[in-house]
Amino acid sequence: AVNSPGGSPRERAEARAALRTEVATIWLTDRQRTVRPSVTDEVRTGLFIVEEVLWEVLPRIYADLDAALERYYPGLTIRHPWLRLGSWIGGDRDGNPNVTREVTAETLRLHRGLAIERHRAGLQTLSRRLSLNGRRVPPSPELAAWLAERRPFPPHVAYLAGRYPNEPYRLVLAQLAADLAEASQDDMTARLLATTPHKALARLGHFSRPLGMTARSVPQAVAEGTLKTLRRQFDIFGLHAARLDMREHAGRLRSALGEILRALDIYPAFERAEGAVRRELLIDLLAAPAPDL
């Protein structure tokens, strides 16, 4: 922007001022942290890149491949997600004693919280733009039935239904955003640490299905726009942003398995057996029906 030939003198001056501010701020900031970062600090740093960069970039990479396939291999399409994210931060128990079960639960909460908030914001934004008249572009019977089943609507969606009675697509997206807002109230950390079963308030299919029905109901020009990007973000990031890889020290895994095998009267001292013996035993167990635990 500083040297942009299309910018006005004022815009170039503002760009120079912003550049000077950024350089001065970086120059006068300590190069080292004053406090040792915690595991969750590292998690938040990784998720910052996901939120600020990859959330928008990955759908563009998908779009670039689609365009390349259409140009060089007409008719060939990829209908499944082929690029997703994974992270080990907050799940690497084999090398960091600070990665406790509480830290891992909080990590998963942060992952889910990012995905839910970004999807909710995307749905809200698109709901304001998808103002197609239902009489001119009627929703499919399947989508109309889905929307009817969601009545009575929550307060904000009910307000939109009264103000925009002939805009069903706005209501669909607003309802999905409301569902995510409700899901965000679930205490995921406590649920993950609890020993009782828990069913999540929101699952991916709850959103991908009505979004797919919406895409099939609207004109192609609309389906291929922001709506397609939003659907791709659900496919890529799900409701968890990035898969969390769990790493555990082999000694702990052997100890846990040894305890299980002793309790089942299958093998008395698995963790103290030779490597070849453990390997053959595991191969036999994997080939047999799973024991009743």
PDB file of C-alpha atoms in Angstrom, residues 31-181:
ATOM      1  CA  ARG A  31      12.859 -10.702  22.506  1.00  0.00           C
ATOM      2  CA  GLN A  32      12.358 -13.219  25.300  1.00  0.00           C
ATOM      3  CA  ARG A  33       9.306 -14.010  27.414  1.00  0.00           C
ATOM      4  CA  THR A  34       9.359 -12.889  31.032  1.00  0.00           C
ATOM      5  CA  VAL A  35       7.305 -15.927  32.107  1.00  0.00           C
ATOM      6  CA  ARG A  36       7.786 -19.491  30.925  1.00  0.00           C
ATOM      7  CA  PRO A  37       4.840 -20.340  28.634  1.00  0.00           C
ATOM      8  CA  SER A  38       2.445 -23.024  29.805  1.00  0.00           C
ATOM      9  CA  VAL A  39       1.182 -25.864  27.630  1.00  0.00           C
ATOM     10  CA  THR A  40      -2.112 -24.067  27.066  1.00  0.00           C
ATOM     11  CA  ASP A  41      -0.158 -20.971  25.994  1.00  0.00           C
ATOM     12  CA  GLU A  42       1.427 -23.126  23.292  1.00  0.00           C
ATOM     13  CA  VAL A  43      -1.993 -24.481  22.354  1.00  0.00           C
ATOM     14  CA  ARG A  44      -3.380 -20.968  21.953  1.00  0.00           C
ATOM     15  CA  THR A  45      -0.390 -19.962  19.824  1.00  0.00           C
ATOM     16  CA  GLY A  46      -0.994 -22.874  17.468  1.00  0.00           C
ATOM     17  CA  LEU A  47      -4.713 -22.151  17.284  1.00  0.00           C
ATOM     18  CA  PHE A  48      -3.968 -18.489  16.526  1.00  0.00           C
ATOM     19  CA  ILE A  49      -2.377 -19.610  13.245  1.00  0.00           C
ATOM     20  CA  VAL A  50      -5.380 -21.805  12.513  1.00  0.00           C
ATOM     21  CA  GLU A  51      -7.826 -18.975  13.165  1.00  0.00           C
ATOM     22  CA  GLU A  52      -5.972 -16.080  11.544  1.00  0.00           C
ATOM     23  CA  VAL A  53      -4.425 -17.837   8.541  1.00  0.00           C
ATOM     24  CA  LEU A  54      -5.440 -21.420   7.840  1.00  0.00           C
ATOM     25  CA  TRP A  55      -9.179 -20.928   8.365  1.00  0.00           C
ATOM     26  CA  GLU A  56      -9.313 -18.858   5.172  1.00  0.00           C
ATOM     27  CA  VAL A  57      -6.313 -20.296   3.314  1.00  0.00           C
ATOM     28  CA  LEU A  58      -7.243 -23.992   3.290  1.00  0.00           C
ATOM     29  CA  PRO A  59     -10.588 -23.459   1.498  1.00  0.00           C
ATOM     30  CA  ARG A  60      -8.677 -21.452  -1.136  1.00  0.00           C
ATOM     31  CA  ILE A  61      -6.273 -24.364  -1.631  1.00  0.00           C
ATOM     32  CA  TYR A  62      -9.283 -26.622  -2.157  1.00  0.00           C
ATOM     33  CA  ALA A  63     -10.676 -24.131  -4.675  1.00  0.00           C
ATOM     34  CA  ASP A  64      -7.324 -23.953  -6.498  1.00  0.00           C
ATOM     35  CA  LEU A  65      -7.253 -27.735  -6.900  1.00  0.00           C
ATOM     36  CA  ASP A  66     -10.850 -27.739  -8.130  1.00  0.00           C
ATOM     37  CA  ALA A  67      -9.948 -25.124 -10.735  1.00  0.00           C
ATOM     38  CA  ALA A  68      -6.874 -27.082 -11.836  1.00  0.00           C
ATOM     39  CA  LEU A  69      -8.858 -30.300 -12.156  1.00  0.00           C
ATOM     40  CA  GLU A  70     -11.556 -28.547 -14.161  1.00  0.00           C
ATOM     41  CA  ARG A  71      -8.920 -27.152 -16.517  1.00  0.00           C
ATOM     42  CA  TYR A  72      -6.751 -30.215 -17.039  1.00  0.00           C
ATOM     43  CA  TYR A  73      -9.113 -33.083 -16.160  1.00  0.00           C
ATOM     44  CA  PRO A  74     -12.626 -31.906 -17.011  1.00  0.00           C
ATOM     45  CA  GLY A  75     -15.309 -33.849 -15.193  1.00  0.00           C
ATOM     46  CA  LEU A  76     -12.973 -35.145 -12.472  1.00  0.00           C
ATOM     47  CA  THR A  77     -13.930 -33.979  -8.983  1.00  0.00           C
ATOM     48  CA  ILE A  78     -12.821 -34.805  -5.439  1.00  0.00           C
ATOM     49  CA  ARG A  79     -15.802 -35.139  -3.163  1.00  0.00           C
ATOM     50  CA  HIS A  80     -14.075 -35.940   0.118  1.00  0.00           C
ATOM     51  CA  PRO A  81     -11.910 -33.731   2.375  1.00  0.00           C
ATOM     52  CA  TRP A  82      -8.269 -34.395   1.466  1.00  0.00           C
ATOM     53  CA  LEU A  83      -6.412 -31.836   3.586  1.00  0.00           C
ATOM     54  CA  ARG A  84      -7.088 -31.443   7.302  1.00  0.00           C
ATOM     55  CA  LEU A  85      -5.110 -30.343  10.331  1.00  0.00           C
ATOM     56  CA  GLY A  86      -3.582 -32.223  13.238  1.00  0.00           C
ATOM     57  CA  SER A  87      -1.668 -31.068  16.300  1.00  0.00           C
ATOM     58  CA  TRP A  88       0.289 -32.708  19.098  1.00  0.00           C
ATOM     59  CA  ILE A  89       0.367 -29.647  21.412  1.00  0.00           C
ATOM     60  CA  GLY A  90      -1.466 -30.564  24.589  1.00  0.00           C
ATOM     61  CA  GLY A  91      -1.418 -34.285  23.829  1.00  0.00           C
ATOM     62  CA  ASP A  92       2.316 -35.113  23.958  1.00  0.00           C
ATOM     63  CA  ARG A  93       2.554 -36.957  27.275  1.00  0.00           C
ATOM     64  CA  ASP A  94       5.730 -38.824  26.351  1.00  0.00           C
ATOM     65  CA  GLY A  95       8.051 -35.835  26.628  1.00  0.00           C
ATOM     66  CA  ASN A  96       6.348 -33.201  28.751  1.00  0.00           C
ATOM     67  CA  PRO A  97       5.366 -33.912  32.362  1.00  0.00           C
ATOM     68  CA  ASN A  98       3.139 -30.814  32.343  1.00  0.00           C
ATOM     69  CA  VAL A  99       0.696 -32.432  29.913  1.00  0.00           C
ATOM     70  CA  THR A 100      -1.828 -33.743  32.414  1.00  0.00           C
ATOM     71  CA  ARG A 101      -5.331 -35.041  31.780  1.00  0.00           C
ATOM     72  CA  GLU A 102      -6.658 -31.607  32.779  1.00  0.00           C
ATOM     73  CA  VAL A 103      -4.382 -29.926  30.230  1.00  0.00           C
ATOM     74  CA  THR A 104      -5.481 -32.305  27.482  1.00  0.00           C
ATOM     75  CA  ALA A 105      -9.154 -31.735  28.328  1.00  0.00           C
ATOM     76  CA  GLU A 106      -8.614 -27.971  28.236  1.00  0.00           C
ATOM     77  CA  THR A 107      -6.784 -28.338  24.910  1.00  0.00           C
ATOM     78  CA  LEU A 108      -9.743 -30.144  23.379  1.00  0.00           C
ATOM     79  CA  ARG A 109     -12.066 -27.456  24.748  1.00  0.00           C
ATOM     80  CA  LEU A 110      -9.965 -24.739  23.106  1.00  0.00           C
ATOM     81  CA  HIS A 111      -9.968 -26.622  19.792  1.00  0.00           C
ATOM     82  CA  ARG A 112     -13.737 -27.031  19.861  1.00  0.00           C
ATOM     83  CA  GLY A 113     -14.311 -23.475  21.061  1.00  0.00           C
ATOM     84  CA  LEU A 114     -12.375 -22.045  18.113  1.00  0.00           C
ATOM     85  CA  ALA A 115     -14.271 -24.143  15.573  1.00  0.00           C
ATOM     86  CA  ILE A 116     -17.676 -23.380  17.040  1.00  0.00           C
ATOM     87  CA  GLU A 117     -17.074 -19.635  17.267  1.00  0.00           C
ATOM     88  CA  ARG A 118     -15.680 -19.318  13.740  1.00  0.00           C
ATOM     89  CA  HIS A 119     -18.488 -21.404  12.247  1.00  0.00           C
ATOM     90  CA  ARG A 120     -21.076 -19.423  14.215  1.00  0.00           C
ATOM     91  CA  ALA A 121     -19.677 -16.129  12.916  1.00  0.00           C
ATOM     92  CA  GLY A 122     -19.636 -17.475   9.352  1.00  0.00           C
ATOM     93  CA  LEU A 123     -23.243 -18.639   9.588  1.00  0.00           C
ATOM     94  CA  GLN A 124     -24.394 -15.308  10.992  1.00  0.00           C
ATOM     95  CA  THR A 125     -22.636 -13.358   8.258  1.00  0.00           C
ATOM     96  CA  LEU A 126     -24.024 -15.526   5.477  1.00  0.00           C
ATOM     97  CA  SER A 127     -27.528 -15.473   6.973  1.00  0.00           C
ATOM     98  CA  ARG A 128     -27.580 -11.700   6.483  1.00  0.00           C
ATOM     99  CA  ARG A 129     -26.608 -12.102   2.818  1.00  0.00           C
ATOM    100  CA  LEU A 130     -28.718 -15.106   1.859  1.00  0.00           C
ATOM    101  CA  SER A 131     -31.919 -13.103   1.499  1.00  0.00           C
ATOM    102  CA  LEU A 132     -33.417 -15.083  -1.392  1.00  0.00           C
ATOM    103  CA  ASN A 133     -37.196 -14.950  -1.546  1.00  0.00           C
ATOM    104  CA  GLY A 134     -38.681 -18.364  -0.846  1.00  0.00           C
ATOM    105  CA  ARG A 135     -41.436 -17.842  -3.400  1.00  0.00           C
ATOM    106  CA  ARG A 136     -38.963 -17.202  -6.197  1.00  0.00           C
ATOM    107  CA  VAL A 137     -36.446 -19.791  -5.011  1.00  0.00           C
ATOM    108  CA  PRO A 138     -38.456 -22.339  -3.004  1.00  0.00           C
ATOM    109  CA  PRO A 139     -36.480 -24.622  -0.695  1.00  0.00           C
ATOM    110  CA  SER A 140     -36.565 -28.320  -1.382  1.00  0.00           C
ATOM    111  CA  PRO A 141     -39.248 -30.308   0.463  1.00  0.00           C
ATOM    112  CA  GLU A 142     -36.479 -31.864   2.560  1.00  0.00           C
ATOM    113  CA  LEU A 143     -35.122 -28.478   3.641  1.00  0.00           C
ATOM    114  CA  ALA A 144     -38.610 -27.080   4.243  1.00  0.00           C
ATOM    115  CA  ALA A 145     -39.374 -30.071   6.474  1.00  0.00           C
ATOM    116  CA  TRP A 146     -36.114 -29.574   8.382  1.00  0.00           C
ATOM    117  CA  LEU A 147     -36.967 -25.931   9.028  1.00  0.00           C
ATOM    118  CA  ALA A 148     -40.517 -26.779  10.099  1.00  0.00           C
ATOM    119  CA  GLU A 149     -39.197 -29.325  12.601  1.00  0.00           C
ATOM    120  CA  ARG A 150     -37.098 -26.617  14.267  1.00  0.00           C
ATOM    121  CA  ARG A 151     -40.140 -24.634  15.338  1.00  0.00           C
ATOM    122  CA  PRO A 152     -40.654 -23.008  17.745  1.00  0.00           C
ATOM    123  CA  PHE A 153     -37.544 -21.005  16.965  1.00  0.00           C
ATOM    124  CA  PRO A 154     -35.266 -19.496  19.609  1.00  0.00           C
ATOM    125  CA  PRO A 155     -35.908 -15.759  20.261  1.00  0.00           C
ATOM    126  CA  HIS A 156     -33.553 -14.234  17.668  1.00  0.00           C
ATOM    127  CA  VAL A 157     -34.560 -16.645  14.903  1.00  0.00           C
ATOM    128  CA  ALA A 158     -38.224 -16.057  15.774  1.00  0.00           C
ATOM    129  CA  TYR A 159     -37.608 -12.315  15.416  1.00  0.00           C
ATOM    130  CA  LEU A 160     -36.054 -12.885  11.965  1.00  0.00           C
ATOM    131  CA  ALA A 161     -38.979 -15.111  10.966  1.00  0.00           C
ATOM    132  CA  GLY A 162     -41.380 -12.284  11.792  1.00  0.00           C
ATOM    133  CA  ARG A 163     -39.349  -9.639  10.013  1.00  0.00           C
ATOM    134  CA  TYR A 164     -38.366 -11.723   6.963  1.00  0.00           C
ATOM    135  CA  PRO A 165     -41.211 -14.248   6.619  1.00  0.00           C
ATOM    136  CA  ASN A 166     -40.358 -15.123   3.003  1.00  0.00           C
ATOM    137  CA  GLU A 167     -36.626 -15.697   3.435  1.00  0.00           C
ATOM    138  CA  PRO A 168     -36.229 -19.344   4.475  1.00  0.00           C
ATOM    139  CA  TYR A 169     -32.499 -19.549   3.780  1.00  0.00           C
ATOM    140  CA  ARG A 170     -31.803 -16.712   6.171  1.00  0.00           C
ATOM    141  CA  LEU A 171     -33.724 -18.637   8.826  1.00  0.00           C
ATOM    142  CA  VAL A 172     -31.876 -21.911   8.162  1.00  0.00           C
ATOM    143  CA  LEU A 173     -28.469 -20.314   8.663  1.00  0.00           C
ATOM    144  CA  ALA A 174     -29.613 -18.261  11.652  1.00  0.00           C
ATOM    145  CA  GLN A 175     -30.992 -21.407  13.290  1.00  0.00           C
ATOM    146  CA  LEU A 176     -27.688 -23.225  12.766  1.00  0.00           C
ATOM    147  CA  ALA A 177     -25.830 -20.259  14.281  1.00  0.00           C
ATOM    148  CA  ALA A 178     -28.179 -20.397  17.273  1.00  0.00           C
ATOM    149  CA  ASP A 179     -27.480 -24.122  17.650  1.00  0.00           C
ATOM    150  CA  LEU A 180     -23.754 -23.407  17.804  1.00  0.00           C
ATOM    151  CA  ALA A 181     -24.306 -20.637  20.341  1.00  0.00           C
TER     152      ALA A 181
END
